[in-house]
Amino acid sequence: MDITGTTALVTGANRGIGLQYVNELLARGVAKVYATARRPDLIDTSDRRVTPLHLDLLDEKSIAEAAAVATDVTLIVNNAGITTGADLVTGDLDKIRLDMETHFFGTLRVIRAFAPVLAAHGGGAIINVMSVLSWFANEGTGSYSAAKAAEWNMTNGVRAELAGQGTLVQGVHLGAADTDIMAGRDVPKIDPAKVARASLDGLRAGSVEVLVDEPSRIVKAMLSAPLGAPPTASDARAVR
Ligand SMILES: NC(=O)c1ccc[n+]([C@@H]2O[C@H](COP(=O)([O-])OP(=O)(O)OC[C@H]3O[C@@H](n4cnc5c(N)ncnc54)[C@H](OP(=O)(O)O)[C@@H]3O)[C@@H](O)[C@H]2O)c1
């Protein structure tokens, strides 16, 4: 997909990886980008191609209203996300539901609302920003990992369902990027701009999956190994 001159929409565009998507889309020559956020007043509108829009993944009405306004969109970037840090066995069930509501149902609501808009413009593309934790869980990541795993296979299902209308559905996976969600975690982190660049490079090449960094590439490759197989020392270092 050539994004020059197109109109895009990014969720969670006020900070982190979402903000980097907006910047990268502008640098690559989009005509317009709807930068959506729970608080659109936080969106930087110094570039006149940026249109701030209210969109909360937990508020179906806000998504329907955004879809009624942004009828010219051909690229959706489903980026917004959280982590409650809830444990699956002992954690607060409401927090576990919040992870699932945000990553799975929230992202799916956006896709359902905008699929007809994309169809009306010849198909376009959807990007879902996921994680290496779509494929494994550790102590402390259980609820988030389950939500991202659900989002991953939702992405696969949506890709199949929207193929007929010509919509490319790309899944993006990464280990750790230097944003607020990872604040206080002492692990190697990539520049969040790298996520947006790799994803949009992939879009240009027609890639339905983008593995942004070493941890995501290693873990995806290890999925074919027997469950419980010990990673090599260098693999373990890369995904820690
Ligand atoms: N950073 C990493 O290491 C990493 C690794 C793997 C995957 N990811 C994924 O990358 C995506 C972006 O994360 P990030 O690193 O940029 O985190 P971040 O800096 O914490 O930003 C999260 C963004 O999502 C928005 N958001 C959260 N809940 C929302 C909701 N209900 N409705 C609308 N917007 C909502 C936030 O808005 P507010 O400002 O209103 O809170 C914020 O704009 C997420 O899907 C995350 O799971 C990140």
CSV table of N, CA and C and ligand atoms in Angstrom, one decimal, residues 11-19 36-39 42 55-59 78-83 98 102-103 129-133 144 148 151 172-182 189-190 192 195, ligand 1:
chain,number,residue,atom,x,y,z
A,11,THR,N,-5.3,5.3,16.8
A,11,THR,CA,-5.8,5.3,18.1
A,11,THR,C,-4.7,5.5,19.1
A,12,GLY,N,-5.0,6.1,20.2
A,12,GLY,CA,-4.0,6.4,21.3
A,12,GLY,C,-2.9,7.2,20.7
A,13,ALA,N,-3.3,8.3,20.0
A,13,ALA,CA,-2.3,9.0,19.2
A,13,ALA,C,-1.6,10.2,20.0
A,14,ASN,N,-2.0,10.3,21.2
A,14,ASN,CA,-1.5,11.5,22.0
A,14,ASN,C,-0.1,11.2,22.6
A,15,ARG,N,0.3,9.9,22.7
A,15,ARG,CA,1.7,9.7,23.2
A,15,ARG,C,2.2,8.3,22.8
A,16,GLY,N,3.4,8.0,23.2
A,16,GLY,CA,3.9,6.7,22.9
A,16,GLY,C,4.0,6.3,21.5
A,17,ILE,N,3.8,5.0,21.2
A,17,ILE,CA,3.9,4.5,19.8
A,17,ILE,C,2.9,5.2,18.9
A,18,GLY,N,1.7,5.5,19.4
A,18,GLY,CA,0.7,6.1,18.6
A,18,GLY,C,1.1,7.4,18.0
A,19,LEU,N,1.8,8.2,18.9
A,19,LEU,CA,2.3,9.5,18.5
A,19,LEU,C,3.4,9.3,17.4
A,36,THR,N,-6.6,10.2,17.1
A,36,THR,CA,-7.6,10.0,18.1
A,36,THR,C,-7.1,9.7,19.5
A,37,ALA,N,-7.9,10.1,20.5
A,37,ALA,CA,-7.4,10.0,21.9
A,37,ALA,C,-8.6,10.1,22.8
A,38,ARG,N,-8.4,9.6,24.0
A,38,ARG,CA,-9.5,9.8,25.0
A,38,ARG,C,-9.6,11.3,25.3
A,39,ARG,N,-8.5,12.0,25.2
A,39,ARG,CA,-8.5,13.4,25.4
A,39,ARG,C,-7.9,14.1,24.2
A,42,LEU,N,-5.2,16.9,23.9
A,42,LEU,CA,-3.7,16.6,24.1
A,42,LEU,C,-3.0,16.4,22.8
A,55,LEU,N,-11.9,9.4,20.7
A,55,LEU,CA,-12.2,7.9,20.6
A,55,LEU,C,-11.6,7.2,21.8
A,56,ASP,N,-12.6,6.6,22.5
A,56,ASP,CA,-12.2,5.8,23.7
A,56,ASP,C,-12.6,4.3,23.4
A,57,LEU,N,-11.7,3.4,23.4
A,57,LEU,CA,-12.0,2.0,23.1
A,57,LEU,C,-13.0,1.4,24.0
A,58,LEU,N,-13.3,2.0,25.1
A,58,LEU,CA,-14.3,1.4,26.1
A,58,LEU,C,-15.6,2.0,25.9
A,59,ASP,N,-15.7,2.9,24.9
A,59,ASP,CA,-17.0,3.7,24.7
A,59,ASP,C,-17.4,3.5,23.3
A,78,ASN,N,-4.7,0.5,14.8
A,78,ASN,CA,-5.2,0.2,16.2
A,78,ASN,C,-4.0,0.0,17.1
A,79,ASN,N,-3.7,1.1,17.8
A,79,ASN,CA,-2.5,1.1,18.6
A,79,ASN,C,-2.8,1.2,20.1
A,80,ALA,N,-3.9,1.9,20.5
A,80,ALA,CA,-4.2,2.2,21.9
A,80,ALA,C,-4.2,0.9,22.7
A,81,GLY,N,-3.6,1.0,23.9
A,81,GLY,CA,-3.5,-0.1,24.8
A,81,GLY,C,-3.1,0.2,26.2
A,82,ILE,N,-3.3,-0.7,27.1
A,82,ILE,CA,-3.0,-0.6,28.5
A,82,ILE,C,-2.3,-1.9,29.0
A,83,THR,N,-1.8,-1.8,30.3
A,83,THR,CA,-1.6,-3.1,31.0
A,83,THR,C,-2.0,-2.9,32.4
A,98,LEU,N,-10.8,-5.6,32.0
A,98,LEU,CA,-10.3,-4.3,31.4
A,98,LEU,C,-9.3,-4.5,30.3
A,102,THR,N,-10.2,-3.7,26.4
A,102,THR,CA,-9.4,-2.8,25.7
A,102,THR,C,-8.7,-3.4,24.5
A,103,HIS,N,-7.9,-4.4,24.6
A,103,HIS,CA,-7.2,-5.0,23.5
A,103,HIS,C,-8.0,-5.8,22.6
A,129,VAL,N,-1.4,-3.1,16.6
A,129,VAL,CA,-0.2,-3.2,17.3
A,129,VAL,C,-0.3,-4.1,18.5
A,130,MET,N,0.5,-5.2,18.4
A,130,MET,CA,0.4,-6.2,19.5
A,130,MET,C,1.7,-6.4,20.1
A,131,SER,N,2.1,-7.6,20.5
A,131,SER,CA,3.3,-7.7,21.4
A,131,SER,C,3.9,-9.1,21.3
A,132,VAL,N,5.1,-9.2,21.7
A,132,VAL,CA,5.7,-10.6,21.8
A,132,VAL,C,4.9,-11.4,22.9
A,133,LEU,N,4.2,-10.6,23.7
A,133,LEU,CA,3.4,-11.3,24.8
A,133,LEU,C,2.1,-11.9,24.2
A,144,TYR,N,-2.5,-9.3,30.6
A,144,TYR,CA,-2.1,-8.6,29.4
A,144,TYR,C,-1.8,-9.6,28.3
A,148,LYS,N,-3.6,-9.9,24.7
A,148,LYS,CA,-2.9,-9.8,23.4
A,148,LYS,C,-3.0,-11.0,22.5
A,151,GLU,N,-6.2,-10.8,20.9
A,151,GLU,CA,-6.1,-9.8,19.8
A,151,GLU,C,-5.4,-10.4,18.6
A,172,VAL,N,1.4,-6.3,14.2
A,172,VAL,CA,2.7,-5.8,14.5
A,172,VAL,C,3.1,-6.3,15.9
A,173,HIS,N,4.3,-6.9,16.0
A,173,HIS,CA,4.7,-7.5,17.3
A,173,HIS,C,6.1,-6.9,17.7
A,174,LEU,N,6.2,-6.6,19.0
A,174,LEU,CA,7.5,-6.1,19.5
A,174,LEU,C,7.7,-6.5,20.9
A,175,GLY,N,8.9,-6.5,21.4
A,175,GLY,CA,9.2,-6.8,22.8
A,175,GLY,C,9.0,-5.6,23.7
A,176,ALA,N,9.9,-4.7,23.7
A,176,ALA,CA,9.8,-3.5,24.6
A,176,ALA,C,10.2,-2.3,23.9
A,177,ALA,N,9.4,-1.2,24.0
A,177,ALA,CA,9.7,0.1,23.5
A,177,ALA,C,9.7,1.1,24.6
A,178,ASP,N,10.4,2.2,24.4
A,178,ASP,CA,10.6,3.1,25.5
A,178,ASP,C,9.4,4.1,25.5
A,179,THR,N,8.3,3.7,26.2
A,179,THR,CA,7.1,4.5,26.3
A,179,THR,C,6.7,4.4,27.8
A,180,ASP,N,5.6,5.1,28.1
A,180,ASP,CA,5.1,5.2,29.5
A,180,ASP,C,4.7,3.8,30.0
A,181,ILE,N,4.2,2.9,29.1
A,181,ILE,CA,3.7,1.6,29.5
A,181,ILE,C,4.8,0.8,30.1
A,182,MET,N,6.0,1.1,29.7
A,182,MET,CA,7.2,0.3,30.2
A,182,MET,C,8.0,1.1,31.2
A,189,LYS,N,15.0,-1.5,25.7
A,189,LYS,CA,13.9,-0.9,25.0
A,189,LYS,C,14.3,-0.3,23.7
A,190,ILE,N,13.5,-0.5,22.7
A,190,ILE,CA,13.8,0.2,21.4
A,190,ILE,C,13.0,1.5,21.4
A,192,PRO,N,10.4,3.9,20.2
A,192,PRO,CA,9.1,3.7,19.7
A,192,PRO,C,8.9,4.1,18.2
A,195,VAL,N,9.0,1.2,15.7
A,195,VAL,CA,7.8,0.4,15.6
A,195,VAL,C,7.0,1.0,14.4
B,1,LIG,N1,5.9,0.0,24.8
B,1,LIG,C1,6.1,-1.3,24.8
B,1,LIG,O1,7.1,-1.8,25.2
B,1,LIG,C2,5.1,-2.2,24.1
B,1,LIG,C3,5.4,-3.5,23.8
B,1,LIG,C4,4.5,-4.4,23.2
B,1,LIG,C5,3.3,-3.8,22.8
B,1,LIG,N2,2.9,-2.6,23.0
B,1,LIG,C6,1.6,-2.1,22.6
B,1,LIG,O2,1.8,-0.9,21.9
B,1,LIG,C7,0.6,-0.1,22.0
B,1,LIG,C8,0.9,1.3,22.4
B,1,LIG,O3,1.5,1.3,23.7
B,1,LIG,P1,2.5,2.4,24.1
B,1,LIG,O4,3.8,1.7,24.4
B,1,LIG,O5,2.6,3.6,23.2
B,1,LIG,O6,1.9,2.8,25.5
B,1,LIG,P2,1.6,4.2,26.2
B,1,LIG,O7,2.7,5.2,26.0
B,1,LIG,O8,1.2,3.9,27.6
B,1,LIG,O9,0.3,4.8,25.3
B,1,LIG,C9,-0.9,4.1,25.4
B,1,LIG,C10,-1.9,4.9,24.5
B,1,LIG,O10,-3.1,4.1,24.5
B,1,LIG,C11,-4.2,5.0,24.9
B,1,LIG,N3,-5.3,4.3,25.5
B,1,LIG,C12,-5.3,3.5,26.5
B,1,LIG,N4,-6.5,3.0,26.8
B,1,LIG,C13,-7.3,3.6,25.9
B,1,LIG,C14,-8.7,3.6,25.6
B,1,LIG,N5,-9.6,2.9,26.4
B,1,LIG,N6,-9.2,4.3,24.6
B,1,LIG,C15,-8.4,5.0,23.8
B,1,LIG,N7,-7.1,5.1,24.0
B,1,LIG,C16,-6.5,4.4,25.1
B,1,LIG,C17,-3.5,6.0,25.9
B,1,LIG,O11,-4.3,7.1,26.1
B,1,LIG,P3,-4.3,8.0,27.5
B,1,LIG,O12,-3.2,8.9,27.3
B,1,LIG,O13,-5.7,8.6,27.5
B,1,LIG,O14,-4.1,7.0,28.6
B,1,LIG,C18,-2.2,6.3,25.1
B,1,LIG,O15,-2.4,7.2,24.1
B,1,LIG,C19,-0.3,-0.8,23.0
B,1,LIG,O16,-1.3,-1.6,22.3
B,1,LIG,C20,0.7,-1.7,23.7
B,1,LIG,O17,0.0,-2.9,24.3
B,1,LIG,C21,3.8,-1.7,23.7
